[in-house]
Coordinates of C-alpha atoms and ligand atoms in Angstrom, one line a residue:
M1 CA 13.0 -11.2 -4.2
R2 CA 10.5 -9.1 -6.1
I3 CA 7.1 -8.9 -4.6
V4 CA 3.9 -6.9 -4.7
L5 CA 2.2 -6.3 -1.4
F6 CA -1.5 -6.2 -1.4
G7 CA -3.9 -5.5 1.4
P8 CA -7.0 -3.4 2.3
P9 CA -6.7 -0.2 4.3
G10 CA -5.9 -1.2 7.9
S11 CA -4.2 -4.5 7.0
G12 CA -0.8 -3.2 8.2
K13 CA 0.7 -3.1 4.7
G14 CA 2.9 0.0 5.3
T15 CA 4.2 -1.5 8.6
Q16 CA 5.0 -4.8 6.9
A17 CA 6.6 -3.2 3.9
S18 CA 9.1 -1.4 6.2
I19 CA 9.8 -4.5 8.2
L20 CA 10.5 -6.5 5.0
K21 CA 12.7 -3.7 3.8
E22 CA 14.7 -3.8 7.0
K23 CA 14.8 -7.6 7.2
L24 CA 15.6 -8.5 3.6
G25 CA 17.2 -5.3 2.4
M26 CA 14.7 -4.8 -0.4
A27 CA 13.8 -1.5 -1.9
H28 CA 10.3 -0.3 -0.9
I29 CA 8.7 1.3 -4.0
S30 CA 5.5 3.3 -3.6
T31 CA 4.3 4.5 -7.0
G32 CA 2.7 7.5 -5.4
D33 CA 6.1 8.6 -4.0
A34 CA 7.9 7.8 -7.3
L35 CA 5.4 9.9 -9.1
R36 CA 5.7 12.9 -6.8
E37 CA 9.5 12.6 -7.1
A38 CA 9.5 12.5 -10.9
V39 CA 7.3 15.6 -11.0
A40 CA 9.5 17.4 -8.5
N41 CA 12.6 16.5 -10.4
R42 CA 11.0 17.6 -13.7
T43 CA 12.0 14.4 -15.5
E44 CA 10.6 13.8 -19.0
V45 CA 7.9 11.4 -17.6
G46 CA 7.5 13.6 -14.6
L47 CA 6.5 16.6 -16.7
K48 CA 4.1 14.4 -18.7
A49 CA 2.5 13.3 -15.5
K50 CA 2.2 16.9 -14.3
S51 CA 0.4 17.9 -17.5
Y52 CA -2.4 15.5 -16.5
M53 CA -2.3 16.4 -12.8
D54 CA -2.6 20.2 -13.6
K55 CA -5.8 19.4 -15.5
G56 CA -7.1 17.5 -12.5
E57 CA -7.0 14.3 -14.6
L58 CA -5.7 10.8 -13.5
V59 CA -2.2 10.1 -14.7
P60 CA -2.6 7.3 -17.3
D61 CA -1.3 3.8 -16.7
E62 CA 1.5 4.0 -19.2
V63 CA 3.0 7.1 -17.6
V64 CA 2.8 5.6 -14.1
I65 CA 4.4 2.4 -15.5
A66 CA 7.2 4.4 -17.1
I67 CA 7.9 6.1 -13.8
A68 CA 7.8 2.9 -11.8
K69 CA 10.0 1.1 -14.4
D70 CA 12.9 3.4 -13.7
R71 CA 12.7 2.8 -10.0
L72 CA 12.3 -1.0 -10.4
A73 CA 15.2 -1.2 -12.8
S74 CA 17.5 0.6 -10.3
A75 CA 16.5 -1.6 -7.3
G76 CA 19.4 -3.6 -6.0
D77 CA 19.9 -7.4 -6.1
A78 CA 17.8 -7.8 -2.9
G79 CA 14.8 -6.9 -5.0
F80 CA 11.8 -4.7 -4.3
I81 CA 8.5 -4.5 -2.6
L82 CA 5.9 -2.7 -4.7
D83 CA 3.1 -1.2 -2.6
G84 CA -0.2 0.3 -3.8
F85 CA 0.3 -0.8 -7.4
P86 CA -1.1 -2.4 -9.6
R87 CA -4.7 -1.6 -8.9
T88 CA -6.2 -2.9 -12.2
I89 CA -5.6 -5.9 -14.5
A90 CA -4.5 -3.5 -17.2
Q91 CA -1.9 -2.1 -14.8
A92 CA -0.8 -5.6 -13.8
E93 CA -0.3 -6.6 -17.4
A94 CA 1.6 -3.5 -18.2
L95 CA 3.8 -4.1 -15.1
D96 CA 4.5 -7.6 -16.1
A97 CA 5.5 -6.5 -19.6
A98 CA 7.8 -3.8 -18.1
L99 CA 9.4 -6.2 -15.7
D100 CA 10.0 -8.8 -18.4
E101 CA 11.7 -6.1 -20.5
I102 CA 14.2 -5.5 -17.7
G103 CA 14.5 -9.2 -16.9
K104 CA 13.1 -8.9 -13.4
P105 CA 9.8 -10.7 -13.2
L106 CA 7.8 -10.9 -10.0
D107 CA 8.4 -13.7 -7.5
A108 CA 5.2 -13.4 -5.5
V109 CA 2.2 -11.3 -4.8
V110 CA 1.4 -11.2 -1.1
N111 CA -2.2 -10.6 -0.1
L112 CA -2.7 -9.5 3.5
Q113 CA -6.0 -10.9 4.7
V114 CA -7.9 -9.4 7.6
D115 CA -11.7 -9.8 8.1
E116 CA -13.8 -6.8 7.7
E117 CA -15.0 -6.4 11.3
E118 CA -11.3 -6.4 12.4
L119 CA -10.4 -3.8 9.8
I120 CA -13.3 -1.6 10.9
R121 CA -12.2 -1.9 14.5
R122 CA -8.6 -1.0 13.6
L123 CA -9.5 1.9 11.3
S124 CA -12.3 3.4 13.4
G125 CA -10.1 3.6 16.5
R126 CA -7.8 6.1 14.8
R127 CA -7.7 9.7 16.1
V128 CA -5.6 12.5 15.0
C129 CA -4.5 15.9 16.6
P130 CA -5.6 18.6 14.1
G131 CA -3.1 21.0 15.8
C132 CA 0.2 19.0 15.4
G133 CA -0.8 16.1 13.3
E134 CA 0.1 13.4 15.9
P135 CA -1.8 10.1 15.2
Y136 CA -3.4 8.1 18.0
H137 CA -5.4 4.9 18.3
I138 CA -7.9 4.2 21.1
D139 CA -6.6 0.6 21.5
S140 CA -3.0 0.5 20.4
K141 CA -1.8 4.1 21.0
P142 CA -4.2 6.0 23.4
S143 CA -3.4 9.5 24.6
A144 CA -2.6 9.9 28.3
V145 CA -5.8 12.0 28.8
E146 CA -8.7 10.8 26.8
G147 CA -9.5 13.1 23.8
R148 CA -6.4 15.3 24.4
C149 CA -3.1 15.4 22.5
D150 CA -0.1 14.4 24.6
K151 CA 2.1 16.7 22.6
C152 CA 0.2 20.0 22.4
G153 CA -3.0 19.5 24.4
G154 CA -5.2 19.9 21.3
E155 CA -8.6 18.2 21.1
L156 CA -8.3 14.9 19.2
M157 CA -10.4 14.4 16.1
H158 CA -12.2 11.4 14.6
R159 CA -11.9 12.0 10.9
D160 CA -15.1 11.3 8.9
D161 CA -13.0 9.0 6.7
D162 CA -12.3 6.8 9.8
K163 CA -15.9 6.4 10.8
P164 CA -17.5 2.9 10.3
E165 CA -19.7 3.8 7.4
A166 CA -17.0 5.5 5.4
I167 CA -14.7 2.6 6.2
R168 CA -17.2 0.1 4.8
N169 CA -17.3 2.2 1.6
R170 CA -13.6 2.3 1.3
L171 CA -13.4 -1.5 1.8
G172 CA -16.1 -2.0 -0.7
V173 CA -14.2 0.0 -3.3
Y174 CA -11.0 -1.8 -2.5
N175 CA -12.6 -5.2 -2.8
N176 CA -14.2 -4.3 -6.2
Q177 CA -11.0 -3.0 -7.6
T178 CA -8.5 -5.5 -6.4
A179 CA -10.4 -8.8 -6.5
P180 CA -9.9 -9.1 -10.3
V181 CA -6.2 -8.3 -9.9
L182 CA -5.7 -11.0 -7.3
G183 CA -7.5 -13.4 -9.6
Y184 CA -5.1 -12.5 -12.4
Y185 CA -2.0 -13.2 -10.2
D186 CA -3.6 -16.4 -8.8
G187 CA -3.9 -17.6 -12.4
R188 CA -0.2 -17.0 -12.9
G189 CA 0.6 -19.0 -9.7
L190 CA 2.0 -16.0 -7.9
L191 CA -0.6 -15.3 -5.3
R192 CA 0.2 -16.0 -1.6
N193 CA -2.6 -15.3 0.9
I194 CA -1.4 -14.4 4.4
E195 CA -3.5 -14.2 7.5
A196 CA -2.6 -10.8 8.7
V197 CA -3.9 -10.9 12.2
G198 CA -1.9 -11.4 15.5
A199 CA 1.4 -9.9 16.4
I200 CA 3.2 -7.8 13.8
A201 CA 6.3 -9.9 14.0
E202 CA 4.3 -13.1 13.5
V203 CA 2.7 -11.7 10.4
S204 CA 6.1 -10.7 8.9
D205 CA 7.4 -14.2 9.6
R206 CA 4.5 -15.6 7.7
I207 CA 5.2 -13.3 4.8
V208 CA 8.9 -14.2 4.7
Q209 CA 8.0 -17.9 4.7
A210 CA 5.4 -17.5 2.0
I211 CA 7.7 -15.6 -0.4
R212 CA 10.5 -18.1 0.1
S213 CA 8.4 -21.1 -0.5
Ligands
ZN1 ZN1 -1.2 17.8 19.1

């Protein structure tokens, strides 16, 4: 099974990717991680990517695709979950071409749907300890003493990025960027929309059902 996992920040994409990886034995491929690894290992494409990063420029699509392609080709028979990529139609087309070349086309593109108010509720409840980095959530993982880190006693912080207005901006950017990509995959009959609310296990069951249908 070869899938792309889509979802706005707060949709539980990372959680679901690791559950699918466990359940179905698929490789979880994050292009961000693959990029960092290629740079660290100083591979040919890694060095190319680094030359852009050193100048503070975005790594061009073809370099990201080249890096992803190596990882995708080496994924086992159980397939892969691609997360955080593609973000534009150009990247989606390049990905399709690369996958066709290695004879491993996508089976499904899963879109985790959560309404905006719920996403804001989830994301704005995040707190973090600036001292030790421990993450908290006012609903799902509160600290024992309000505002204090359980581990080191530090004062918990509400990052600006996790405040409602910033979240609305992030969601707006996400929607603008990804809506066209979802349309592209819908046109190819690959899009599966999943209602990503409720218990984590229920959501992963829905995903498995959708990608097997
Ligand atoms: Zn702490």
